[in-house]
Amino acid sequence: MINFNEPTLTGKETEYIRQAVTQNCMLCGDGPFTKKCNEWLRENTGVSSAMLTTSCTHALEMAAILCGIKEGDEVIMPSYTFCSTADAFVLRGAKIVFVDIRPDTMNIDEKKIEEAVTEKTRAIVPVHYAGVGCEMDEIMRIAKEHSLYVVEDAAQGIMASYKGKALGSFGDYGCISFHETKNFTMGEGGAILIRDDDNAPAAEIVREKGTNRSRFFRGEIDKYTWVDKGSSYLPSEMNAAYLWAQLETAENVFNDRMRKWELYRECLTDLSERGAVELPFIPEYVNHNAHMFYIKVRDIDERSSLIRYLKENGVHAVFHYVPLHSSPAGMKFGTMAGEDIYTTRESDRLIRLPLHYNLKDDDILYVCEKVKAFYDGGKR
Ligand SMILES: *Cc1c(COP(=O)(O)O)cnc(C)c1O
């Protein structure tokens, strides 16, 4: 079976975990490995500070707290995303306002955001699907004009950029995931990126159970205490050690994924030129990170047949999000602003092909051969 995903493993992970366990004498959060990861993130994204978290979901929860989201506030986001994007704000009492996506990138349609803004709107949450940047110039313009926060769900966006600037570094907060399905992993984990220096102290407090322990550890105060609301959002050093092994060699992992992504594209160009499938669209001013290789087929029935056919041939391919506005919780906590022209239609047609660090080029050739056989052999 060619697995859809396998967690990235570059070689030094277990050695660093051993080091965390036996040498550093520090297993809780914010030890030497966490600091290295934070520094790497700060340098590679250009934000004022970055902090590892226990997940991207938790980074989003932190951002919702830091934006002061409260009962009755409205938050704008695409419906085509993972539930955590919405849930983090729902937990603070917000109502979610879903906006349709663009059919080309599967990202929120920036042209439909402004008409969804009301006097209750507090934040816009763009999601950079597949590591392909949203139209951040326009989104930041709208946010500025209406005094809104921007929280980027850059869960899939590490090492990708829009007009030369890292995804996750545009908004007030950027949220990254290091779940095992992402390009770099620590099992479960993530990070929050903080654009402005002024917001870092509050973020430290929210992340450290509402205490000023971070300042205490830096020797800035002689005892620490409970100063505001917060929770426990810092991962253990064992997880950070695993992640550091990958960030240290990030360029290799990145290049490997990009090469495999291009191989898929080359192999499937024929099919797309014949109009059988659509390949991902990358705007020219966007640098993506090969987080995902997807194709779009005619409709949901053709997708089910193709997934079944690939499975019979030893390939695990999968569909992606069921739009949130049609989920039970999405109906309870949110509404669609404007029409759902593309969200449901395009999500129904999308299928993700295997892409991970262990995947061999021959595997990719095999997957493409089977996709072609599906169309050529009248299997659809
Ligand atoms: C993976 C993902 C998340 C959740 O990340 P976790 O680290 O598992 O909490 C949120 N949003 C998007 C768009 C994702 O792809």
XYZ file of C-alpha atoms and ligand atoms in Angstrom:
395
model
C 0.000 0.000 0.000
C 1.253 3.486 -0.830
C 0.238 5.478 2.235
C -1.354 8.866 1.868
C 0.869 10.211 4.635
C 3.783 9.100 6.777
C 5.258 11.400 9.431
C 8.485 13.091 8.355
C 11.538 11.417 9.857
C 14.906 12.836 8.833
C 17.268 10.839 11.060
C 18.272 12.751 14.160
C 14.884 12.796 15.897
C 15.509 9.944 18.352
C 19.010 11.175 19.126
C 17.651 14.596 20.097
C 14.848 13.094 22.150
C 17.459 11.026 23.981
C 19.429 14.197 24.564
C 16.356 15.952 25.963
C 15.700 13.005 28.277
C 19.204 12.133 29.469
C 21.326 15.280 29.173
C 19.276 18.423 29.353
C 17.426 17.404 32.526
C 14.462 19.379 31.339
C 11.344 17.759 29.936
C 8.773 20.487 30.501
C 8.293 23.292 27.999
C 10.608 26.112 26.986
C 13.881 24.222 27.332
C 16.784 24.387 24.861
C 15.043 22.577 21.974
C 11.936 24.749 22.209
C 14.147 27.847 22.182
C 15.944 26.671 19.039
C 12.630 26.018 17.282
C 11.223 29.398 18.358
C 14.317 31.160 17.083
C 14.193 29.274 13.760
C 10.552 30.272 13.311
C 11.238 33.896 14.145
C 14.154 34.095 11.713
C 12.381 32.295 8.918
C 9.141 34.256 9.095
C 10.370 37.690 10.128
C 7.863 38.127 12.972
C 8.819 39.733 16.285
C 8.304 36.513 18.229
C 7.311 32.893 17.770
C 6.321 30.343 20.403
C 5.787 26.618 20.056
C 2.349 25.452 21.146
C 0.724 22.087 21.758
C -1.125 22.323 18.427
C -2.256 24.749 15.756
C -5.724 24.459 17.293
C -4.233 25.811 20.522
C -2.368 28.573 18.678
C -5.732 29.612 17.194
C -7.314 29.500 20.671
C -4.525 31.720 21.985
C -5.072 34.147 19.117
C -8.810 34.307 19.855
C -8.079 35.114 23.517
C -5.424 37.687 22.564
C -7.843 39.417 20.162
C -10.296 39.696 23.072
C -13.023 37.865 21.141
C -16.234 37.791 23.200
C -19.870 36.702 23.064
C -21.631 38.045 19.993
C -18.528 39.058 18.024
C -18.422 37.971 14.408
C -15.403 36.335 12.793
C -15.023 35.938 9.025
C -13.401 32.842 7.505
C -13.838 30.333 4.682
C -16.144 27.372 5.207
C -13.644 25.173 3.382
C -11.275 24.604 6.315
C -10.601 22.390 9.336
C -13.057 22.751 12.227
C -10.409 24.202 14.584
C -10.252 27.409 12.548
C -13.823 28.111 13.639
C -13.913 26.294 16.962
C -11.145 28.402 18.520
C -13.381 31.473 18.118
C -16.634 29.667 18.958
C -15.087 28.764 22.330
C -14.972 32.509 23.084
C -18.620 32.978 22.077
C -18.109 34.271 18.553
C -20.490 33.767 15.670
C -18.736 32.473 12.558
C -19.448 34.157 9.234
C -18.404 31.920 6.360
C -17.380 33.417 3.022
C -17.164 31.522 -0.263
C -13.824 30.379 -1.694
C -12.133 31.061 -5.026
C -12.328 28.002 -7.256
C -8.713 28.392 -8.438
C -6.805 28.339 -5.122
C -9.545 27.049 -2.761
C -8.766 30.075 -0.545
C -11.271 32.601 0.807
C -12.489 34.917 -1.973
C -11.049 38.254 -0.915
C -13.590 40.063 -3.120
C -16.466 38.717 -1.034
C -15.061 39.597 2.396
C -16.011 43.253 2.601
C -19.724 42.646 2.041
C -19.697 40.220 5.000
C -18.331 42.864 7.400
C -20.853 44.259 9.923
C -20.419 46.442 13.013
C -20.014 43.217 15.028
C -17.108 41.893 12.964
C -13.884 41.649 14.953
C -11.532 39.493 12.900
C -10.776 37.928 9.541
C -9.203 34.466 9.532
C -7.706 33.596 6.138
C -6.639 29.971 5.650
C -3.705 29.354 3.299
C -4.926 26.131 1.730
C -2.204 23.709 0.606
C 0.409 26.313 1.565
C -0.764 28.627 -1.227
C -1.089 32.182 0.076
C -4.413 34.044 0.210
C -4.641 37.541 -1.317
C -3.048 39.176 1.708
C -2.744 42.690 0.227
C -6.498 42.966 -0.152
C -7.256 41.196 3.146
C -4.932 43.525 5.066
C -6.480 46.538 3.338
C -9.986 45.486 4.417
C -8.798 44.782 7.962
C -7.174 48.193 8.221
C -10.153 50.008 6.816
C -12.578 48.355 9.256
C -10.165 48.047 12.227
C -10.274 44.248 12.305
C -7.786 41.743 13.619
C -6.261 39.295 11.168
C -5.414 35.796 12.411
C -3.815 33.675 9.704
C -4.495 29.969 9.787
C -1.098 29.097 8.336
C -1.345 25.505 9.604
C -0.195 24.312 6.175
C 1.899 27.368 5.343
C 5.368 26.941 6.819
C 8.156 28.062 4.419
C 5.626 29.426 1.930
C 5.250 33.093 1.051
C 3.084 35.730 -0.615
C 4.960 38.424 -2.549
C 8.167 37.397 -0.782
C 6.795 37.600 2.770
C 6.239 34.484 4.897
C 2.711 33.185 5.373
C 1.689 33.705 8.994
C 3.602 36.988 9.262
C 0.987 39.358 7.789
C -1.754 39.204 10.414
C -1.621 40.131 14.081
C -1.160 36.408 14.747
C -0.172 33.474 12.551
C -0.895 29.877 13.528
C 1.242 26.960 12.337
C 0.699 23.213 12.704
C 3.314 20.544 13.332
C 0.806 17.695 13.353
C 2.184 14.529 11.756
C 0.225 15.216 8.559
C 2.095 18.494 7.974
C 5.461 19.130 6.260
C 7.325 19.263 9.577
C 6.126 17.529 12.680
C 6.471 16.940 16.385
C 3.597 14.436 16.581
C 1.075 16.905 17.927
C 2.178 20.519 18.049
C 2.170 23.941 16.480
C 3.293 27.519 16.925
C 1.935 31.007 17.251
C 3.656 33.810 15.348
C 3.312 37.282 16.824
C 3.847 40.140 14.407
C 4.069 43.057 16.838
C 6.482 43.259 19.733
C 3.779 44.826 21.925
C 1.678 41.669 21.864
C 4.388 39.216 22.914
C 4.124 39.724 26.713
C 0.362 39.031 26.681
C 0.911 35.937 24.522
C 3.503 34.587 26.968
C 1.014 34.956 29.801
C -1.869 33.246 27.963
C 0.453 30.382 27.027
C 1.781 29.940 30.602
C -1.523 29.378 32.441
C -2.129 33.079 32.926
C 1.117 33.536 34.841
C 4.196 35.658 34.256
C 6.465 32.613 34.588
C 8.274 33.388 31.315
C 9.533 36.662 32.800
C 10.519 34.811 35.973
C 12.596 32.307 33.956
C 14.397 35.177 32.261
C 15.225 36.597 35.692
C 13.205 39.752 35.098
C 11.121 39.281 38.258
C 11.940 37.362 41.458
C 8.701 35.401 41.779
C 5.859 34.601 39.446
C 2.136 34.865 39.938
C -1.249 34.568 38.267
C -1.778 37.801 36.322
C -4.449 37.141 33.663
C -6.508 34.424 31.982
C -4.705 31.697 30.128
C -4.180 27.994 29.768
C -1.339 25.535 29.216
C -0.229 25.761 25.628
C 3.440 24.821 25.778
C 4.666 21.480 24.469
C 7.231 19.286 26.224
C 10.882 19.265 25.246
C 10.595 15.727 23.858
C 8.265 16.952 21.148
C 10.387 20.023 20.483
C 13.473 17.788 20.155
C 11.732 15.783 17.437
C 10.781 18.970 15.599
C 14.256 20.494 15.878
C 15.770 17.537 14.005
C 13.551 18.541 11.079
C 13.822 22.319 11.224
C 17.592 21.949 11.320
C 17.415 20.329 7.901
C 14.313 22.176 6.733
C 15.739 23.101 3.355
C 16.199 19.406 2.481
C 12.696 18.451 3.498
C 11.323 21.425 1.587
C 13.298 20.645 -1.593
C 12.331 16.996 -1.427
C 8.623 17.853 -1.268
C 8.867 20.446 -4.030
C 10.603 17.993 -6.328
C 7.962 15.320 -5.725
C 5.172 17.844 -6.240
C 6.681 18.849 -9.594
C 6.985 15.202 -10.579
C 3.257 14.750 -9.981
C 2.514 17.826 -12.024
C 4.664 16.704 -14.941
C 3.188 13.220 -14.956
C -0.389 14.452 -14.871
C -0.079 17.339 -17.333
C -1.374 15.171 -20.208
C -4.526 14.333 -18.342
C -5.126 17.937 -17.453
C -4.534 19.117 -21.017
C -7.121 16.597 -22.150
C -9.522 18.129 -19.648
C -9.902 14.945 -17.605
C -8.610 16.462 -14.355
C -7.577 19.872 -13.024
C -4.204 20.446 -11.390
C -3.447 22.913 -8.560
C -3.186 26.580 -9.524
C -0.325 28.608 -8.046
C -0.564 32.403 -8.546
C 2.716 33.783 -9.878
C 3.491 35.971 -6.844
C 3.028 33.071 -4.450
C 5.714 30.600 -3.408
C 4.052 27.476 -2.084
C 5.610 24.701 -0.003
C 4.300 21.538 -1.685
C 2.173 20.785 1.345
C -0.307 18.942 -0.789
C -0.774 17.587 -4.280
C -4.423 17.488 -5.208
C -6.354 17.008 -8.415
C -9.932 17.952 -9.154
C -12.190 15.544 -11.001
C -15.647 16.007 -12.549
C -17.849 15.534 -9.501
C -18.298 13.666 -6.220
C -19.327 10.396 -7.918
C -16.268 10.353 -10.124
C -14.178 11.138 -7.057
C -15.604 8.189 -5.112
C -14.925 5.834 -8.030
C -11.363 7.095 -8.420
C -10.627 6.752 -4.691
C -12.039 3.216 -4.791
C -10.072 2.312 -7.921
C -6.825 3.619 -6.414
C -7.471 1.712 -3.204
C -7.976 -1.519 -5.151
C -4.589 -0.812 -6.708
C -2.799 -0.190 -3.422
C -2.909 3.604 -3.338
C -4.400 5.503 -0.444
C -5.830 8.788 -1.776
C -8.258 10.888 0.235
C -10.775 13.702 -0.057
C -10.600 16.728 2.216
C -12.839 19.098 4.185
C -16.572 18.789 4.260
C -17.565 22.489 4.267
C -18.103 23.702 7.831
C -21.301 25.619 7.075
C -23.025 22.324 6.301
C -21.717 20.511 9.422
C -23.915 20.227 12.549
C -21.700 22.572 14.605
C -21.199 24.948 11.698
C -24.971 25.334 11.351
C -25.273 25.987 15.085
C -22.432 28.490 15.407
C -22.208 30.115 12.012
C -23.852 31.247 8.809
C -22.809 31.609 5.219
C -22.557 35.236 4.104
C -23.632 35.414 0.495
C -23.984 32.403 -1.726
C -22.130 29.106 -1.641
C -21.191 29.062 -5.303
C -17.853 27.263 -5.137
C -17.295 25.937 -1.600
C -19.400 22.776 -1.860
C -18.950 22.258 -5.575
C -15.161 22.496 -5.565
C -14.623 20.595 -2.302
C -16.698 17.703 -3.708
C -14.290 17.387 -6.648
C -10.990 17.476 -4.807
C -8.819 14.451 -4.121
C -5.408 14.446 -2.430
C -2.658 12.117 -3.632
C 0.068 10.592 -1.412
C 2.907 13.017 -0.657
C 5.441 12.585 2.120
C 9.151 12.440 2.868
C 9.403 8.632 2.583
C 7.563 8.464 -0.712
C 9.711 7.193 -3.600
C 9.709 8.662 -7.088
C 8.620 5.255 -8.358
C 5.615 5.434 -6.050
C 4.626 8.736 -7.642
C 5.025 7.299 -11.139
C 2.886 4.339 -10.090
C 0.140 6.567 -8.634
C 0.060 8.658 -11.816
C -0.037 5.543 -13.971
C -3.085 4.339 -12.038
C -4.848 7.687 -12.270
C -4.275 7.599 -16.020
C -5.463 3.998 -16.242
C -8.672 5.065 -14.510
C -9.401 7.509 -17.311
C -7.918 5.589 -20.240
C -9.327 2.229 -19.280
C -12.876 3.453 -18.968
C -12.789 2.742 -15.241
C -14.710 5.892 -14.401
C -3.932 20.803 10.430
C -4.776 22.025 10.439
C -5.267 22.578 11.628
C -5.106 21.931 12.974
O -3.791 21.710 13.347
P -3.473 20.896 14.691
O -2.017 21.168 14.904
O -3.782 19.471 14.429
O -4.326 21.464 15.777
C -5.986 23.769 11.561
N -6.230 24.364 10.387
C -5.799 23.861 9.215
C -6.078 24.588 7.944
C -5.070 22.665 9.204
O -4.653 22.155 8.034
